[in-house]
Amino acid sequence: DSGVTQTPKHLITATGQRVTLRCSPRSGDLSVYWYQQSLDQGLQFLIQYYNGEERAKGNILERFSAQQFPDLHSELNLSSLELGDSALYFCASSPFPRGATDTQYFGPGTRLTVL
Amino acid sequence: DAKTTQPPSMDCAEGRAANLPCNHSTISGNEYVYWYRQIHSQGPQYIIHGLKNNETNEMASLIITEDRKSSTLILPHATLRDTAVYYCIVRVRTSGSRLTFGEGTQLTVNP
């Protein structure tokens, strides 16, 4: 158990819909990262938040957005869903910038299926 | 971050040591070598990381060559539960930056 929690575990929805994925980082970790894993693209970085502020963006679509709240949990919002958005979505957290290491610890993921 | 090259797949007998190689010939002086693994669609699991000295923890050992252009992850006594995709990642440790995953090595531990 990494200490990172994600809800829900599974999500099935239809094209055009909007969903919200939730992540709670490990206690004390200030940074949250979102990754997407699809069959044809592998594990790809989407976006990073540090202490409530966006810090880095990767291959995140404009239809996707995220935020980190004062209690440090984060939400990834996916809208106007398409079949190709079906994937595993992982959240990771790290103590950056504090601590002697910047190791990222991953949650169990949310499996999104768009029908 | 430096690019890494790993074999796509490897097999290992249960109870034997599994040695997973990684080439990172363009690694720079402030970049560390990290290893993660992913067991069938679970979240990636951190294993170990190092800069230039060999490292060991309760999960594995990491051997980095003197020129730092390659490394080997060693699972000393592989079990069936070690069957997973293993990712070698090179990055600056304290950058707070993203992890860039390649294709990794699918390790299959056979009974």
Short mmCIF file of C-alpha atoms in Angstrom, two decimals:
data_model
loop_
_atom_site.label_atom_id
_atom_site.label_comp_id
_atom_site.label_asym_id
_atom_site.label_seq_id
_atom_site.Cartn_x
_atom_site.Cartn_y
_atom_site.Cartn_z
CA ASP A 1 0.00 0.00 0.00
CA SER A 2 1.61 3.25 -1.20
CA GLY A 3 -0.59 5.51 0.91
CA VAL A 4 -2.05 7.19 -2.17
CA THR A 5 -5.76 6.61 -2.63
CA GLN A 6 -7.85 7.04 -5.75
CA THR A 7 -11.59 6.88 -6.29
CA PRO A 8 -13.47 5.44 -7.98
CA LYS A 9 -11.69 2.23 -8.97
CA HIS A 10 -13.81 1.77 -12.04
CA LEU A 11 -15.90 4.19 -14.06
CA ILE A 12 -18.06 3.40 -17.05
CA THR A 13 -19.65 6.23 -18.95
CA ALA A 14 -20.80 7.30 -22.39
CA THR A 15 -19.24 9.48 -25.03
CA GLY A 16 -19.81 13.18 -24.50
CA GLN A 17 -20.10 12.85 -20.74
CA ARG A 18 -17.97 14.43 -18.00
CA VAL A 19 -16.34 12.60 -15.09
CA THR A 20 -14.22 13.51 -12.07
CA LEU A 21 -11.43 11.35 -10.71
CA ARG A 22 -10.22 11.92 -7.19
CA CYS A 23 -6.81 11.43 -5.59
CA SER A 24 -5.63 11.75 -2.00
CA PRO A 25 -1.85 11.97 -1.67
CA ARG A 26 0.29 10.38 1.02
CA SER A 27 0.23 12.25 4.30
CA GLY A 28 2.59 15.20 4.10
CA ASP A 29 3.19 15.05 0.34
CA LEU A 30 2.69 18.40 -1.35
CA SER A 31 3.00 17.38 -4.99
CA VAL A 32 0.46 15.42 -6.99
CA TYR A 33 0.99 14.04 -10.47
CA TRP A 34 -1.54 12.57 -12.90
CA TYR A 35 -0.63 9.94 -15.49
CA GLN A 36 -2.67 8.22 -18.18
CA GLN A 37 -2.02 4.69 -19.37
CA SER A 38 -3.71 3.55 -22.54
CA LEU A 39 -2.99 0.45 -24.57
CA ASP A 40 -1.38 2.30 -27.47
CA GLN A 41 0.37 5.14 -25.60
CA GLY A 42 1.81 3.56 -22.51
CA LEU A 43 2.20 5.55 -19.28
CA GLN A 44 2.16 9.28 -20.00
CA PHE A 45 2.43 12.26 -17.70
CA LEU A 46 -0.54 14.61 -17.79
CA ILE A 47 -0.11 17.31 -15.17
CA GLN A 48 1.51 18.16 -11.82
CA TYR A 49 0.29 20.27 -8.93
CA TYR A 50 2.36 21.51 -6.05
CA ASN A 51 0.68 22.89 -2.95
CA GLY A 52 -2.40 23.94 -4.88
CA GLU A 53 -0.65 25.43 -7.90
CA GLU A 54 -0.14 23.94 -11.32
CA ARG A 55 3.56 23.26 -11.78
CA ALA A 56 3.97 21.31 -14.99
CA LYS A 57 1.89 20.14 -17.92
CA GLY A 58 2.43 17.17 -20.14
CA ASN A 59 0.29 15.67 -22.84
CA ILE A 60 -2.98 16.80 -21.35
CA LEU A 61 -5.89 17.53 -23.66
CA GLU A 62 -7.78 20.81 -23.41
CA ARG A 63 -10.89 18.80 -22.51
CA PHE A 64 -9.09 17.68 -19.36
CA SER A 65 -8.42 19.83 -16.33
CA ALA A 66 -7.22 19.30 -12.79
CA GLN A 67 -6.98 21.10 -9.51
CA GLN A 68 -5.48 20.59 -6.07
CA PHE A 69 -7.44 21.69 -3.05
CA PRO A 70 -6.25 23.24 0.26
CA ASP A 71 -6.33 19.81 1.92
CA LEU A 72 -3.99 18.69 -0.92
CA HIS A 73 -6.34 16.20 -2.52
CA SER A 74 -6.61 16.53 -6.27
CA GLU A 75 -9.27 16.02 -8.88
CA LEU A 76 -8.90 15.32 -12.58
CA ASN A 77 -11.86 16.39 -14.66
CA LEU A 78 -12.43 14.82 -18.05
CA SER A 79 -15.13 16.29 -20.28
CA SER A 80 -16.65 15.64 -23.70
CA LEU A 81 -15.39 12.13 -23.37
CA GLU A 82 -14.39 10.15 -26.43
CA LEU A 83 -13.82 6.43 -26.91
CA GLY A 84 -10.08 7.07 -26.99
CA ASP A 85 -10.14 8.43 -23.46
CA SER A 86 -10.68 4.93 -22.14
CA ALA A 87 -7.59 4.24 -20.07
CA LEU A 88 -6.12 3.77 -16.63
CA TYR A 89 -5.56 7.04 -14.81
CA PHE A 90 -2.96 7.06 -12.07
CA CYS A 91 -2.23 9.63 -9.46
CA ALA A 92 1.15 9.83 -7.75
CA SER A 93 2.45 11.99 -4.93
CA SER A 94 5.86 13.04 -3.70
CA PRO A 95 7.20 15.23 -0.91
CA PHE A 96 8.75 17.69 -3.38
CA PRO A 97 10.24 20.05 -2.64
CA ARG A 98 10.77 18.79 0.88
CA GLY A 99 12.63 15.68 1.91
CA ALA A 100 15.82 13.97 0.85
CA THR A 101 14.14 12.17 -1.98
CA ASP A 102 11.64 13.02 -4.66
CA THR A 103 10.34 9.51 -5.12
CA GLN A 104 6.85 9.39 -6.54
CA TYR A 105 4.41 6.90 -5.06
CA PHE A 106 1.47 5.79 -7.15
CA GLY A 107 -2.12 5.07 -6.30
CA PRO A 108 -4.03 2.01 -7.53
CA GLY A 109 -5.56 3.89 -10.43
CA THR A 110 -9.01 4.51 -11.88
CA ARG A 111 -10.05 2.48 -14.89
CA LEU A 112 -12.20 4.61 -17.17
CA THR A 113 -14.27 2.97 -19.87
CA VAL A 114 -16.06 5.19 -22.37
CA LEU A 115 -18.79 3.44 -24.35
CA ASP B 1 15.88 13.38 -19.01
CA ALA B 2 18.18 10.80 -20.58
CA LYS B 3 16.69 8.08 -22.76
CA THR B 4 16.88 4.47 -21.61
CA THR B 5 16.94 1.18 -23.50
CA GLN B 6 15.66 -2.07 -22.02
CA PRO B 7 15.02 -5.52 -23.48
CA PRO B 8 11.30 -6.00 -24.14
CA SER B 9 11.06 -9.28 -22.26
CA MET B 10 12.97 -11.67 -20.02
CA ASP B 11 12.28 -14.96 -18.29
CA CYS B 12 13.54 -16.18 -14.96
CA ALA B 13 13.09 -19.36 -12.95
CA GLU B 14 11.49 -19.04 -9.55
CA GLY B 15 14.08 -18.84 -6.79
CA ARG B 16 16.83 -17.69 -9.12
CA ALA B 17 18.23 -14.19 -9.42
CA ALA B 18 16.66 -11.96 -12.04
CA ASN B 19 19.08 -9.50 -13.63
CA LEU B 20 17.40 -6.74 -15.61
CA PRO B 21 19.69 -4.53 -17.72
CA CYS B 22 19.22 -0.92 -18.72
CA ASN B 23 21.31 1.25 -21.02
CA HIS B 24 21.40 5.01 -20.46
CA SER B 25 24.43 6.13 -22.41
CA THR B 26 23.41 9.82 -22.49
CA ILE B 27 22.98 10.16 -18.73
CA SER B 28 24.31 13.39 -17.29
CA GLY B 29 26.11 13.97 -14.02
CA ASN B 30 23.09 15.07 -11.96
CA GLU B 31 20.72 12.37 -13.18
CA TYR B 32 19.74 9.40 -11.09
CA VAL B 33 18.62 5.96 -12.19
CA TYR B 34 15.20 4.96 -10.87
CA TRP B 35 13.46 1.61 -11.18
CA TYR B 36 9.74 1.07 -10.95
CA ARG B 37 7.62 -1.97 -11.70
CA GLN B 38 4.00 -2.44 -12.64
CA ILE B 39 2.20 -5.64 -11.82
CA HIS B 40 -0.65 -6.15 -14.26
CA SER B 41 -2.48 -2.79 -14.41
CA GLN B 42 -1.73 -1.92 -10.79
CA GLY B 43 -0.12 1.40 -9.96
CA PRO B 44 3.63 1.53 -10.66
CA GLN B 45 5.64 0.55 -7.60
CA TYR B 46 8.90 2.25 -6.67
CA ILE B 47 11.78 -0.22 -6.28
CA ILE B 48 15.10 1.58 -5.91
CA HIS B 49 17.20 4.45 -7.18
CA GLY B 50 20.88 5.39 -7.30
CA LEU B 51 23.40 7.89 -8.60
CA LYS B 52 26.72 6.11 -9.02
CA ASN B 53 27.21 3.78 -6.09
CA ASN B 54 25.58 0.39 -5.89
CA GLU B 55 22.43 0.41 -3.83
CA THR B 56 20.52 -2.30 -2.00
CA ASN B 57 17.20 -2.35 -0.20
CA GLU B 58 14.73 -4.98 0.91
CA MET B 59 13.39 -5.41 -2.60
CA ALA B 60 16.41 -5.35 -4.89
CA SER B 61 19.97 -4.31 -5.66
CA LEU B 62 21.02 -1.75 -8.21
CA ILE B 63 24.40 -2.02 -9.88
CA ILE B 64 25.56 1.03 -11.87
CA THR B 65 28.65 0.79 -14.06
CA GLU B 66 31.57 3.07 -13.35
CA ASP B 67 30.91 5.18 -16.45
CA ARG B 68 27.21 5.28 -15.46
CA LYS B 69 26.12 4.40 -18.97
CA SER B 70 24.29 1.27 -17.91
CA SER B 71 22.82 -0.39 -14.85
CA THR B 72 21.38 -3.70 -13.71
CA LEU B 73 18.49 -4.29 -11.35
CA ILE B 74 18.90 -7.53 -9.43
CA LEU B 75 16.04 -9.38 -7.75
CA PRO B 76 18.05 -11.90 -5.72
CA HIS B 77 15.43 -14.64 -5.34
CA ALA B 78 12.63 -14.08 -7.84
CA THR B 79 9.14 -15.28 -6.97
CA LEU B 80 6.03 -15.61 -9.10
CA ARG B 81 4.81 -12.33 -7.59
CA ASP B 82 7.75 -10.54 -9.19
CA THR B 83 6.23 -11.08 -12.64
CA ALA B 84 5.72 -7.52 -13.86
CA VAL B 85 6.86 -4.84 -16.28
CA TYR B 86 10.03 -3.20 -14.99
CA TYR B 87 10.80 0.38 -15.95
CA CYS B 88 14.24 1.99 -15.82
CA ILE B 89 13.96 5.79 -15.67
CA VAL B 90 16.68 8.41 -15.59
CA ARG B 91 15.90 11.81 -14.11
CA VAL B 92 17.19 14.59 -11.94
CA ARG B 93 16.27 13.51 -8.41
CA THR B 94 15.26 16.74 -6.79
CA SER B 95 13.62 18.35 -9.77
CA GLY B 96 10.10 17.49 -8.75
CA SER B 97 9.69 16.55 -12.36
CA ARG B 98 7.63 14.03 -14.21
CA LEU B 99 8.58 10.41 -14.69
CA THR B 100 9.05 9.48 -18.34
CA PHE B 101 8.19 5.83 -18.80
CA GLY B 102 9.49 3.85 -21.74
CA GLU B 103 8.35 0.42 -22.81
CA GLY B 104 10.05 -1.38 -19.93
CA THR B 105 10.94 -5.06 -19.63
CA GLN B 106 8.26 -7.68 -19.12
CA LEU B 107 9.77 -10.08 -16.60
CA THR B 108 8.07 -13.45 -16.37
CA VAL B 109 9.04 -15.65 -13.44
CA ASN B 110 8.34 -19.29 -14.19
CA PRO B 111 7.69 -22.04 -11.62
#
